[in-house]
PDB file of C-alpha atoms and ligand atoms in Angstrom:
ATOM      1  CA  MET A   1      12.014 -30.462  23.730  1.00 35.00           C
ATOM      2  CA  ALA A   2       8.640 -31.066  22.152  1.00 36.00           C
ATOM      3  CA  PRO A   3       6.640 -34.042  23.655  1.00 35.00           C
ATOM      4  CA  LYS A   4       6.323 -37.063  21.359  1.00 35.00           C
ATOM      5  CA  SER A   5       2.775 -38.109  20.537  1.00 38.00           C
ATOM      6  CA  GLY A   6       1.777 -41.463  22.164  1.00 37.00           C
ATOM      7  CA  ASN A   7       0.017 -44.319  20.418  1.00 39.00           C
ATOM      8  CA  ASN A   8      -3.259 -43.128  21.913  1.00 39.00           C
ATOM      9  CA  SER A   9      -2.983 -39.735  20.052  1.00 40.00           C
ATOM     10  CA  PRO A  10      -5.031 -40.217  16.949  1.00 38.00           C
ATOM     11  CA  ASP A  11      -4.198 -38.155  13.976  1.00 41.00           C
ATOM     12  CA  THR A  12      -7.567 -36.467  14.010  1.00 39.00           C
ATOM     13  CA  LEU A  13      -6.367 -34.567  17.269  1.00 40.00           C
ATOM     14  CA  ASN A  14      -3.743 -32.824  15.160  1.00 43.00           C
ATOM     15  CA  VAL A  15      -6.009 -31.808  12.253  1.00 42.00           C
ATOM     16  CA  PRO A  16      -7.338 -28.530  13.856  1.00 43.00           C
ATOM     17  CA  GLN A  17      -3.849 -27.507  14.894  1.00 45.00           C
ATOM     18  CA  LYS A  18      -2.433 -28.206  11.493  1.00 44.00           C
ATOM     19  CA  ARG A  19      -5.346 -26.255   9.888  1.00 44.00           C
ATOM     20  CA  GLU A  20      -4.678 -23.386  12.164  1.00 46.00           C
ATOM     21  CA  LYS A  21      -0.995 -23.394  11.563  1.00 49.00           C
ATOM     22  CA  HIS A  22      -1.305 -23.308   7.863  1.00 45.00           C
ATOM     23  CA  ARG A  23      -4.256 -21.021   7.502  1.00 49.00           C
ATOM     24  CA  HIS A  24      -1.981 -17.883   7.147  1.00 58.00           C
ATOM     25  CA  LEU A  25      -0.031 -19.619   4.273  1.00 74.00           C
ATOM     26  CA  GLU A  26      -3.198 -19.575   2.049  1.00 89.00           C
ATOM     27  CA  ILE A  27      -2.392 -17.939  -1.187  1.00 92.00           C
ATOM     28  CA  VAL A  28      -4.669 -15.380  -2.745  1.00 94.00           C
ATOM     29  CA  TRP A  29      -4.627 -16.605  -6.427  1.00 95.00           C
ATOM     30  CA  THR A  30      -6.290 -13.501  -7.773  1.00 96.00           C
ATOM     31  CA  ASN A  31      -3.421 -11.367  -6.499  1.00 96.00           C
ATOM     32  CA  VAL A  32      -0.896 -13.830  -7.815  1.00 97.00           C
ATOM     33  CA  TRP A  33      -2.446 -13.417 -11.308  1.00 97.00           C
ATOM     34  CA  ILE A  34      -2.697  -9.648 -11.059  1.00 96.00           C
ATOM     35  CA  PHE A  35       0.969  -9.356 -10.225  1.00 97.00           C
ATOM     36  CA  THR A  36       1.961 -11.856 -12.936  1.00 97.00           C
ATOM     37  CA  VAL A  37       0.133  -9.914 -15.449  1.00 97.00           C
ATOM     38  CA  LEU A  38       1.516  -6.725 -14.241  1.00 97.00           C
ATOM     39  CA  HIS A  39       5.007  -7.715 -14.268  1.00 97.00           C
ATOM     40  CA  THR A  40       4.746  -9.332 -17.803  1.00 97.00           C
ATOM     41  CA  ALA A  41       3.339  -6.166 -19.050  1.00 97.00           C
ATOM     42  CA  ALA A  42       6.026  -4.092 -17.311  1.00 96.00           C
ATOM     43  CA  PHE A  43       8.767  -6.323 -18.916  1.00 96.00           C
ATOM     44  CA  ALA A  44       7.233  -5.612 -22.393  1.00 95.00           C
ATOM     45  CA  GLY A  45       7.156  -1.971 -21.587  1.00 93.00           C
ATOM     46  CA  PHE A  46      10.843  -2.096 -20.463  1.00 93.00           C
ATOM     47  CA  ILE A  47      11.889  -3.691 -23.744  1.00 92.00           C
ATOM     48  CA  LEU A  48       9.817  -1.122 -25.816  1.00 89.00           C
ATOM     49  CA  VAL A  49      11.104   1.935 -23.918  1.00 87.00           C
ATOM     50  CA  LEU A  50      14.862   0.882 -24.163  1.00 85.00           C
ATOM     51  CA  ASN A  51      15.440   2.436 -27.524  1.00 77.00           C
ATOM     52  CA  ARG A  52      13.297   5.497 -27.084  1.00 75.00           C
ATOM     53  CA  THR A  53      14.303   9.062 -26.615  1.00 76.00           C
ATOM     54  CA  TRP A  54      14.005  11.132 -23.435  1.00 87.00           C
ATOM     55  CA  ARG A  55      10.328  12.095 -23.362  1.00 88.00           C
ATOM     56  CA  PRO A  56       8.707   8.853 -21.868  1.00 88.00           C
ATOM     57  CA  TRP A  57      11.539   8.586 -19.479  1.00 90.00           C
ATOM     58  CA  VAL A  58      11.289  12.106 -18.197  1.00 94.00           C
ATOM     59  CA  PHE A  59       7.510  11.963 -17.810  1.00 95.00           C
ATOM     60  CA  GLY A  60       7.744   8.550 -16.228  1.00 94.00           C
ATOM     61  CA  VAL A  61      10.260   9.571 -13.644  1.00 95.00           C
ATOM     62  CA  VAL A  62       8.455  12.868 -12.748  1.00 96.00           C
ATOM     63  CA  TYR A  63       5.120  11.076 -12.484  1.00 96.00           C
ATOM     64  CA  SER A  64       6.874   8.296 -10.310  1.00 96.00           C
ATOM     65  CA  TYR A  65       8.258  11.052  -7.970  1.00 96.00           C
ATOM     66  CA  CYS A  66       4.683  12.481  -7.525  1.00 97.00           C
ATOM     67  CA  SER A  67       3.344   9.030  -6.661  1.00 97.00           C
ATOM     68  CA  GLY A  68       6.215   8.247  -4.364  1.00 97.00           C
ATOM     69  CA  LEU A  69       5.618  11.490  -2.341  1.00 97.00           C
ATOM     70  CA  GLY A  70       1.994  10.542  -2.073  1.00 97.00           C
ATOM     71  CA  VAL A  71       3.195   7.427  -0.142  1.00 97.00           C
ATOM     72  CA  THR A  72       6.217   8.835   1.766  1.00 97.00           C
ATOM     73  CA  ALA A  73       5.161  12.385   2.541  1.00 98.00           C
ATOM     74  CA  GLY A  74       1.485  11.551   2.570  1.00 97.00           C
ATOM     75  CA  ALA A  75       0.318   8.268   3.764  1.00 97.00           C
ATOM     76  CA  HIS A  76       3.517   7.532   5.737  1.00 97.00           C
ATOM     77  CA  ARG A  77       4.780  10.531   7.434  1.00 98.00           C
ATOM     78  CA  LEU A  78       1.554  12.767   7.481  1.00 98.00           C
ATOM     79  CA  TRP A  79      -1.479  10.449   8.002  1.00 98.00           C
ATOM     80  CA  CYS A  80       0.023   7.380   9.503  1.00 97.00           C
ATOM     81  CA  HIS A  81       2.689   8.814  11.956  1.00 97.00           C
ATOM     82  CA  ARG A  82       1.329  12.364  12.211  1.00 97.00           C
ATOM     83  CA  ALA A  83       4.996  13.636  12.092  1.00 98.00           C
ATOM     84  CA  TYR A  84       3.757  16.933  10.777  1.00 98.00           C
ATOM     85  CA  LYS A  85       0.602  18.780   9.958  1.00 98.00           C
ATOM     86  CA  ALA A  86      -0.542  19.920   6.601  1.00 98.00           C
ATOM     87  CA  LYS A  87      -3.038  22.548   5.299  1.00 98.00           C
ATOM     88  CA  LEU A  88      -5.913  21.495   3.053  1.00 98.00           C
ATOM     89  CA  PRO A  89      -4.298  22.230  -0.342  1.00 98.00           C
ATOM     90  CA  LEU A  90      -1.199  20.075   0.501  1.00 98.00           C
ATOM     91  CA  ARG A  91      -3.394  17.401   1.876  1.00 98.00           C
ATOM     92  CA  ILE A  92      -5.426  17.232  -1.330  1.00 98.00           C
ATOM     93  CA  LEU A  93      -2.149  17.304  -3.352  1.00 98.00           C
ATOM     94  CA  LEU A  94      -0.756  14.403  -1.406  1.00 98.00           C
ATOM     95  CA  MET A  95      -4.038  12.456  -1.672  1.00 98.00           C
ATOM     96  CA  VAL A  96      -3.993  12.850  -5.445  1.00 98.00           C
ATOM     97  CA  PHE A  97      -0.360  11.803  -5.489  1.00 98.00           C
ATOM     98  CA  ASN A  98      -1.185   8.910  -3.247  1.00 98.00           C
ATOM     99  CA  CYS A  99      -3.861   7.709  -5.875  1.00 98.00           C
ATOM    100  CA  ILE A 100      -1.130   7.515  -8.493  1.00 97.00           C
ATOM    101  CA  ALA A 101       0.778   5.155  -6.353  1.00 96.00           C
ATOM    102  CA  CYS A 102      -2.248   2.687  -6.068  1.00 96.00           C
ATOM    103  CA  GLN A 103      -0.871   0.959  -2.940  1.00 96.00           C
ATOM    104  CA  ASN A 104      -4.322   0.696  -1.207  1.00 95.00           C
ATOM    105  CA  ASP A 105      -6.073   3.869   0.147  1.00 97.00           C
ATOM    106  CA  ILE A 106      -4.390   6.009   2.676  1.00 97.00           C
ATOM    107  CA  TYR A 107      -6.558   4.635   5.573  1.00 96.00           C
ATOM    108  CA  GLU A 108      -5.669   0.893   4.735  1.00 95.00           C
ATOM    109  CA  TRP A 109      -2.093   1.839   3.980  1.00 96.00           C
ATOM    110  CA  SER A 110      -1.680   3.568   7.340  1.00 96.00           C
ATOM    111  CA  ARG A 111      -3.550   0.934   9.252  1.00 95.00           C
ATOM    112  CA  ASP A 112      -1.210  -1.843   7.961  1.00 93.00           C
ATOM    113  CA  HIS A 113       1.753   0.329   8.669  1.00 95.00           C
ATOM    114  CA  ARG A 114       0.849   1.130  12.200  1.00 96.00           C
ATOM    115  CA  VAL A 115       0.380  -2.516  12.799  1.00 95.00           C
ATOM    116  CA  HIS A 116       3.956  -3.182  11.319  1.00 95.00           C
ATOM    117  CA  HIS A 117       5.371  -0.641  13.770  1.00 95.00           C
ATOM    118  CA  LYS A 118       3.602  -1.940  16.759  1.00 95.00           C
ATOM    119  CA  PHE A 119       4.153  -5.667  16.164  1.00 94.00           C
ATOM    120  CA  THR A 120       7.240  -5.537  14.056  1.00 91.00           C
ATOM    121  CA  GLU A 121       8.919  -8.909  13.137  1.00 90.00           C
ATOM    122  CA  THR A 122       6.152 -11.006  14.726  1.00 91.00           C
ATOM    123  CA  ASP A 123       3.362 -12.812  13.245  1.00 92.00           C
ATOM    124  CA  ALA A 124       1.136  -9.852  13.784  1.00 94.00           C
ATOM    125  CA  ASP A 125       3.340  -7.843  11.441  1.00 94.00           C
ATOM    126  CA  PRO A 126       1.687  -7.827   7.995  1.00 94.00           C
ATOM    127  CA  HIS A 127       5.073  -8.110   6.196  1.00 93.00           C
ATOM    128  CA  ASN A 128       7.022  -9.982   8.931  1.00 93.00           C
ATOM    129  CA  VAL A 129      10.573 -10.241   7.646  1.00 93.00           C
ATOM    130  CA  ASN A 130      11.085 -13.438   9.655  1.00 92.00           C
ATOM    131  CA  ARG A 131       8.986 -15.169   6.853  1.00 92.00           C
ATOM    132  CA  GLY A 132      11.650 -14.392   4.376  1.00 92.00           C
ATOM    133  CA  PHE A 133      12.787 -11.635   2.022  1.00 94.00           C
ATOM    134  CA  PHE A 134      10.227 -12.381  -0.743  1.00 96.00           C
ATOM    135  CA  PHE A 135       7.329 -12.487   1.803  1.00 94.00           C
ATOM    136  CA  ALA A 136       8.417  -9.094   3.330  1.00 95.00           C
ATOM    137  CA  HIS A 137       8.828  -7.614  -0.139  1.00 96.00           C
ATOM    138  CA  MET A 138       5.611  -8.578  -1.930  1.00 96.00           C
ATOM    139  CA  GLY A 139       4.623 -12.097  -0.991  1.00 95.00           C
ATOM    140  CA  TRP A 140       2.475 -10.756   1.878  1.00 94.00           C
ATOM    141  CA  LEU A 141       0.165  -9.163  -0.774  1.00 95.00           C
ATOM    142  CA  MET A 142      -0.400 -12.675  -2.194  1.00 95.00           C
ATOM    143  CA  HIS A 143      -1.283 -14.430   1.028  1.00 93.00           C
ATOM    144  CA  LYS A 144      -4.183 -14.166   3.402  1.00 92.00           C
ATOM    145  CA  LYS A 145      -3.348 -12.235   6.377  1.00 90.00           C
ATOM    146  CA  HIS A 146      -1.910 -14.246   9.370  1.00 92.00           C
ATOM    147  CA  PRO A 147      -4.816 -14.509  12.047  1.00 91.00           C
ATOM    148  CA  ASP A 148      -2.539 -12.567  14.516  1.00 92.00           C
ATOM    149  CA  VAL A 149      -2.524  -9.597  11.949  1.00 91.00           C
ATOM    150  CA  ARG A 150      -6.281  -9.326  12.217  1.00 89.00           C
ATOM    151  CA  GLU A 151      -6.609 -10.102  15.912  1.00 90.00           C
ATOM    152  CA  LYS A 152      -3.779  -7.803  17.223  1.00 89.00           C
ATOM    153  CA  GLY A 153      -4.417  -5.288  14.525  1.00 86.00           C
ATOM    154  CA  LYS A 154      -7.805  -4.540  16.151  1.00 89.00           C
ATOM    155  CA  THR A 155      -5.932  -3.180  19.135  1.00 91.00           C
ATOM    156  CA  VAL A 156      -4.376  -0.387  16.914  1.00 92.00           C
ATOM    157  CA  ASP A 157      -6.524   2.736  16.865  1.00 92.00           C
ATOM    158  CA  CYS A 158      -6.790   4.235  13.445  1.00 93.00           C
ATOM    159  CA  SER A 159      -9.986   6.315  13.955  1.00 93.00           C
ATOM    160  CA  ASP A 160      -8.007   9.614  13.801  1.00 96.00           C
ATOM    161  CA  ILE A 161      -7.107   8.970  10.137  1.00 96.00           C
ATOM    162  CA  LEU A 162     -10.767   8.905   9.044  1.00 96.00           C
ATOM    163  CA  GLN A 163     -11.481  12.154  10.662  1.00 96.00           C
ATOM    164  CA  ASP A 164      -9.698  13.890   7.747  1.00 97.00           C
ATOM    165  CA  PRO A 165     -12.373  14.451   5.035  1.00 98.00           C
ATOM    166  CA  VAL A 166      -9.650  14.250   2.419  1.00 98.00           C
ATOM    167  CA  VAL A 167      -9.029  10.633   3.524  1.00 98.00           C
ATOM    168  CA  ARG A 168     -12.634   9.880   3.657  1.00 98.00           C
ATOM    169  CA  PHE A 169     -13.106  11.243  -0.003  1.00 98.00           C
ATOM    170  CA  GLN A 170     -10.324   9.115  -1.283  1.00 98.00           C
ATOM    171  CA  LYS A 171     -11.648   6.061   0.428  1.00 97.00           C
ATOM    172  CA  ARG A 172     -15.137   6.661  -1.021  1.00 97.00           C
ATOM    173  CA  PHE A 173     -13.956   7.126  -4.583  1.00 98.00           C
ATOM    174  CA  TYR A 174     -10.759   5.092  -4.605  1.00 97.00           C
ATOM    175  CA  ILE A 175     -11.468   2.893  -7.592  1.00 97.00           C
ATOM    176  CA  PRO A 176     -12.374   5.578 -10.050  1.00 97.00           C
ATOM    177  CA  LEU A 177      -9.586   7.886  -8.692  1.00 98.00           C
ATOM    178  CA  VAL A 178      -6.964   5.018  -9.215  1.00 97.00           C
ATOM    179  CA  LEU A 179      -8.341   4.151 -12.755  1.00 97.00           C
ATOM    180  CA  LEU A 180      -8.001   7.804 -13.658  1.00 97.00           C
ATOM    181  CA  LEU A 181      -4.736   8.676 -12.057  1.00 97.00           C
ATOM    182  CA  THR A 182      -2.669   5.362 -12.059  1.00 96.00           C
ATOM    183  CA  PHE A 183      -3.711   4.215 -15.598  1.00 96.00           C
ATOM    184  CA  TYR A 184      -5.519   6.453 -17.640  1.00 97.00           C
ATOM    185  CA  LEU A 185      -3.748   9.859 -17.302  1.00 97.00           C
ATOM    186  CA  PRO A 186      -0.123   8.410 -17.552  1.00 97.00           C
ATOM    187  CA  THR A 187      -1.240   6.694 -20.696  1.00 96.00           C
ATOM    188  CA  MET A 188      -3.111   9.636 -22.306  1.00 97.00           C
ATOM    189  CA  ILE A 189      -0.835  12.444 -21.304  1.00 96.00           C
ATOM    190  CA  PRO A 190       2.059  11.161 -23.664  1.00 95.00           C
ATOM    191  CA  VAL A 191      -0.657  10.568 -26.321  1.00 95.00           C
ATOM    192  CA  TRP A 192      -2.072  14.128 -26.001  1.00 96.00           C
ATOM    193  CA  VAL A 193       1.201  16.066 -25.504  1.00 95.00           C
ATOM    194  CA  TRP A 194       3.622  14.316 -28.020  1.00 91.00           C
ATOM    195  CA  GLY A 195       1.428  11.914 -29.996  1.00 91.00           C
ATOM    196  CA  GLU A 196       2.678   8.735 -28.490  1.00 91.00           C
ATOM    197  CA  LYS A 197       0.810   5.449 -29.388  1.00 93.00           C
ATOM    198  CA  VAL A 198      -1.749   4.435 -26.792  1.00 95.00           C
ATOM    199  CA  TRP A 199      -0.362   0.856 -26.250  1.00 94.00           C
ATOM    200  CA  PHE A 200       3.201   2.086 -26.009  1.00 93.00           C
ATOM    201  CA  ALA A 201       2.261   4.729 -23.466  1.00 94.00           C
ATOM    202  CA  PHE A 202       0.035   2.198 -21.429  1.00 96.00           C
ATOM    203  CA  LEU A 203       2.884  -0.363 -21.173  1.00 95.00           C
ATOM    204  CA  THR A 204       5.610   2.153 -20.446  1.00 94.00           C
ATOM    205  CA  THR A 205       4.541   5.335 -18.588  1.00 95.00           C
ATOM    206  CA  GLY A 206       1.544   3.370 -17.347  1.00 96.00           C
ATOM    207  CA  ILE A 207       2.424  -0.107 -16.289  1.00 97.00           C
ATOM    208  CA  LEU A 208       6.235  -0.034 -16.174  1.00 96.00           C
ATOM    209  CA  ARG A 209       6.359   3.074 -14.114  1.00 96.00           C
ATOM    210  CA  TYR A 210       3.684   1.753 -11.754  1.00 97.00           C
ATOM    211  CA  VAL A 211       5.485  -1.513 -11.121  1.00 97.00           C
ATOM    212  CA  ILE A 212       8.853   0.133 -10.575  1.00 96.00           C
ATOM    213  CA  THR A 213       7.450   2.507  -7.953  1.00 96.00           C
ATOM    214  CA  LEU A 214       5.728  -0.520  -6.178  1.00 97.00           C
ATOM    215  CA  HIS A 215       9.275  -2.182  -5.866  1.00 97.00           C
ATOM    216  CA  CYS A 216      10.867   1.012  -4.541  1.00 96.00           C
ATOM    217  CA  THR A 217       8.247   1.030  -1.742  1.00 96.00           C
ATOM    218  CA  TRP A 218       8.440  -2.689  -1.028  1.00 97.00           C
ATOM    219  CA  LEU A 219      12.242  -2.377  -0.653  1.00 97.00           C
ATOM    220  CA  VAL A 220      11.653  -0.566   2.619  1.00 96.00           C
ATOM    221  CA  ASN A 221       9.829  -3.605   3.975  1.00 96.00           C
ATOM    222  CA  SER A 222      12.295  -6.189   2.611  1.00 96.00           C
ATOM    223  CA  ALA A 223      15.831  -4.783   1.955  1.00 96.00           C
ATOM    224  CA  ALA A 224      15.695  -2.120   4.809  1.00 95.00           C
ATOM    225  CA  HIS A 225      14.884  -4.993   7.220  1.00 95.00           C
ATOM    226  CA  TYR A 226      17.691  -7.168   5.910  1.00 92.00           C
ATOM    227  CA  TRP A 227      20.701  -5.310   5.076  1.00 93.00           C
ATOM    228  CA  GLY A 228      22.431  -2.406   6.802  1.00 93.00           C
ATOM    229  CA  ASN A 229      23.646  -1.236  10.236  1.00 93.00           C
ATOM    230  CA  ARG A 230      21.633  -0.439  13.319  1.00 95.00           C
ATOM    231  CA  PRO A 231      23.203   2.598  15.020  1.00 95.00           C
ATOM    232  CA  TYR A 232      20.076   3.398  17.198  1.00 95.00           C
ATOM    233  CA  ASN A 233      18.648  -0.119  18.167  1.00 95.00           C
ATOM    234  CA  ARG A 234      20.516  -3.304  17.509  1.00 94.00           C
ATOM    235  CA  PHE A 235      17.640  -5.431  18.868  1.00 93.00           C
ATOM    236  CA  MET A 236      15.453  -4.812  15.906  1.00 91.00           C
ATOM    237  CA  ASP A 237      15.845  -5.940  12.292  1.00 91.00           C
ATOM    238  CA  ALA A 238      15.061  -2.560  10.693  1.00 94.00           C
ATOM    239  CA  ARG A 239      18.332  -1.098   9.268  1.00 94.00           C
ATOM    240  CA  GLU A 240      19.898   1.987   7.814  1.00 94.00           C
ATOM    241  CA  ASN A 241      20.251   1.330   4.038  1.00 93.00           C
ATOM    242  CA  LYS A 242      21.517   4.079   1.700  1.00 92.00           C
ATOM    243  CA  HIS A 243      20.316   2.274  -1.490  1.00 93.00           C
ATOM    244  CA  VAL A 244      16.803   1.911  -0.075  1.00 93.00           C
ATOM    245  CA  ALA A 245      17.020   5.739   0.978  1.00 92.00           C
ATOM    246  CA  TRP A 246      17.872   6.597  -2.652  1.00 92.00           C
ATOM    247  CA  TRP A 247      15.111   4.454  -4.275  1.00 92.00           C
ATOM    248  CA  ALA A 248      12.389   5.222  -1.733  1.00 93.00           C
ATOM    249  CA  LEU A 249      12.867   8.997  -1.578  1.00 94.00           C
ATOM    250  CA  GLY A 250      14.401   8.920   1.925  1.00 93.00           C
ATOM    251  CA  GLU A 251      12.775   6.055   3.592  1.00 95.00           C
ATOM    252  CA  GLY A 252      15.887   3.932   3.909  1.00 93.00           C
ATOM    253  CA  PHE A 253      16.986   5.181   7.377  1.00 95.00           C
ATOM    254  CA  HIS A 254      14.837   2.549   8.747  1.00 95.00           C
ATOM    255  CA  ASN A 255      16.654   1.784  12.037  1.00 96.00           C
ATOM    256  CA  TYR A 256      16.281   5.468  12.974  1.00 96.00           C
ATOM    257  CA  HIS A 257      12.677   5.568  11.852  1.00 97.00           C
ATOM    258  CA  HIS A 258      11.668   2.482  13.985  1.00 96.00           C
ATOM    259  CA  ALA A 259      13.430   4.111  16.941  1.00 96.00           C
ATOM    260  CA  PHE A 260      11.733   7.457  16.403  1.00 97.00           C
ATOM    261  CA  PRO A 261       8.712   6.942  14.168  1.00 96.00           C
ATOM    262  CA  TYR A 262       7.325  10.408  15.046  1.00 96.00           C
ATOM    263  CA  ASP A 263      10.332  12.376  13.376  1.00 97.00           C
ATOM    264  CA  TYR A 264       9.046  14.036  10.107  1.00 97.00           C
ATOM    265  CA  SER A 265      12.420  13.416   8.390  1.00 95.00           C
ATOM    266  CA  THR A 266      12.745   9.756   9.312  1.00 95.00           C
ATOM    267  CA  SER A 267      16.454  10.637   9.712  1.00 93.00           C
ATOM    268  CA  GLU A 268      18.824  12.758  11.663  1.00 91.00           C
ATOM    269  CA  TYR A 269      20.641  13.981   8.349  1.00 91.00           C
ATOM    270  CA  GLY A 270      18.089  16.349   6.963  1.00 89.00           C
ATOM    271  CA  TRP A 271      18.172  16.414   3.130  1.00 89.00           C
ATOM    272  CA  LYS A 272      20.911  13.727   2.737  1.00 88.00           C
ATOM    273  CA  LEU A 273      19.362  11.094   0.415  1.00 91.00           C
ATOM    274  CA  ASN A 274      16.003  12.282   1.605  1.00 95.00           C
ATOM    275  CA  ILE A 275      13.847  13.861  -1.196  1.00 96.00           C
ATOM    276  CA  THR A 276      10.697  13.562   0.977  1.00 97.00           C
ATOM    277  CA  THR A 277      12.254  15.738   3.688  1.00 97.00           C
ATOM    278  CA  MET A 278      13.330  18.325   0.968  1.00 97.00           C
ATOM    279  CA  PHE A 279       9.573  18.252  -0.153  1.00 98.00           C
ATOM    280  CA  ILE A 280       8.144  18.805   3.302  1.00 98.00           C
ATOM    281  CA  ASP A 281      10.645  21.603   4.116  1.00 98.00           C
ATOM    282  CA  PHE A 282       9.768  23.237   0.809  1.00 98.00           C
ATOM    283  CA  MET A 283       6.058  22.965   1.751  1.00 98.00           C
ATOM    284  CA  ALA A 284       6.876  24.398   5.149  1.00 98.00           C
ATOM    285  CA  LYS A 285       8.463  27.437   3.432  1.00 98.00           C
ATOM    286  CA  LEU A 286       5.181  27.918   1.521  1.00 97.00           C
ATOM    287  CA  GLY A 287       3.285  27.663   4.859  1.00 97.00           C
ATOM    288  CA  GLN A 288       1.486  24.452   3.692  1.00 98.00           C
ATOM    289  CA  ALA A 289       3.295  22.143   6.171  1.00 98.00           C
ATOM    290  CA  TYR A 290       3.753  22.993   9.867  1.00 98.00           C
ATOM    291  CA  ASP A 291       4.369  21.521  13.367  1.00 97.00           C
ATOM    292  CA  LEU A 292       7.280  19.428  11.952  1.00 98.00           C
ATOM    293  CA  LYS A 293       8.232  17.046  14.723  1.00 97.00           C
ATOM    294  CA  THR A 294      11.993  16.208  15.301  1.00 97.00           C
ATOM    295  CA  VAL A 295      13.977  14.455  17.956  1.00 96.00           C
ATOM    296  CA  PRO A 296      16.474  16.392  20.116  1.00 96.00           C
ATOM    297  CA  ASN A 297      20.118  15.575  19.518  1.00 94.00           C
ATOM    298  CA  ASP A 298      20.709  14.469  23.108  1.00 95.00           C
ATOM    299  CA  VAL A 299      17.833  11.876  22.943  1.00 96.00           C
ATOM    300  CA  ILE A 300      19.365  10.541  19.669  1.00 95.00           C
ATOM    301  CA  GLU A 301      22.866  10.264  21.340  1.00 94.00           C
ATOM    302  CA  LYS A 302      21.546   8.645  24.451  1.00 95.00           C
ATOM    303  CA  THR A 303      19.618   6.078  22.371  1.00 95.00           C
ATOM    304  CA  ARG A 304      22.556   5.445  20.284  1.00 93.00           C
ATOM    305  CA  GLN A 305      24.726   4.777  23.359  1.00 93.00           C
ATOM    306  CA  LYS A 306      22.139   2.610  25.008  1.00 94.00           C
ATOM    307  CA  THR A 307      20.967   0.294  22.349  1.00 94.00           C
ATOM    308  CA  GLY A 308      22.840   1.169  19.151  1.00 92.00           C
ATOM    309  CA  ASP A 309      25.282  -1.370  17.480  1.00 90.00           C
ATOM    310  CA  GLY A 310      28.335   0.982  17.839  1.00 87.00           C
ATOM    311  CA  THR A 311      28.316   2.477  14.139  1.00 88.00           C
ATOM    312  CA  LEU A 312      28.000   6.090  13.648  1.00 77.00           C
ATOM    313  CA  THR A 313      26.143   6.577  10.414  1.00 69.00           C
ATOM    314  CA  PHE A 314      24.381   4.661   7.741  1.00 61.00           C
ATOM    315  CA  GLN A 315      26.539   2.399   5.556  1.00 56.00           C
TER     316      GLN A 315
HETATM  317 ZN1   ZN B 401       9.750  -1.310   8.988  1.00 73.51          ZN
HETATM  318 ZN1   ZN B 402       6.662   4.042   9.541  1.00 73.51          ZN
END
């Protein structure tokens, strides 16, 4: 039970504590406006594209998959978790794909994600799910980081990521690369190839596509920490969620992934709902991906028996 403050406890004594407590709730209004404008433009794009034929849809989906792989196969499984190794051509391809996604550069994305894994579901977790679904989904990008994220985040070593010249190149030229690959090319390719109007292409294959891919990624931090079963570790909130696996190219096997973050497949089920694993396996066939890390079956089984919730597969 918290002690009651006595008459001799002036309010001023509480001010620094209050300030400290609420510091992490500060809203970053610039980001709120950016997301408001983006979603308004995306909604306009959605209305515009509804009665259109297949061309913007097909191009939008293909371009979205490329950007998704830049996050899942690139920033997440390759650079952040080092779950496999990649030769230079593949690393360059994934870096380009990652620019299309425009979700912070590879170094920053990987740093936030390593902090998420190490301090998951605490104040030091950048998108701590205990602060609500919306906060874990996208609210965290509209708030100043909790002091614990900065303080404890310093203990997470990310120097290895910057040793890759491909990552350093992207970090150095990130703004022009993003302007070119996230906004200019997906607008102008439809204009050049089938004579689309510039504003139509900008709002649909440019903005709408970008916003949809953002939400697909964010679902991993929100929905896959909220809904689903926990066959490997029932003591954490990360869950197996087949819907997220579908929308996030295989990243919905999140209970497994938090239990075994070094597995290149983020799942024990191979290609099942896992386009990213298909892509990495295909790249391995071409000799571009190698040293793919997996978890032995007996280790998975022991973990399942020791800490799992008794369910067998994802639901
Ligand atoms: Zn997670
Ligand atoms: Zn991860």
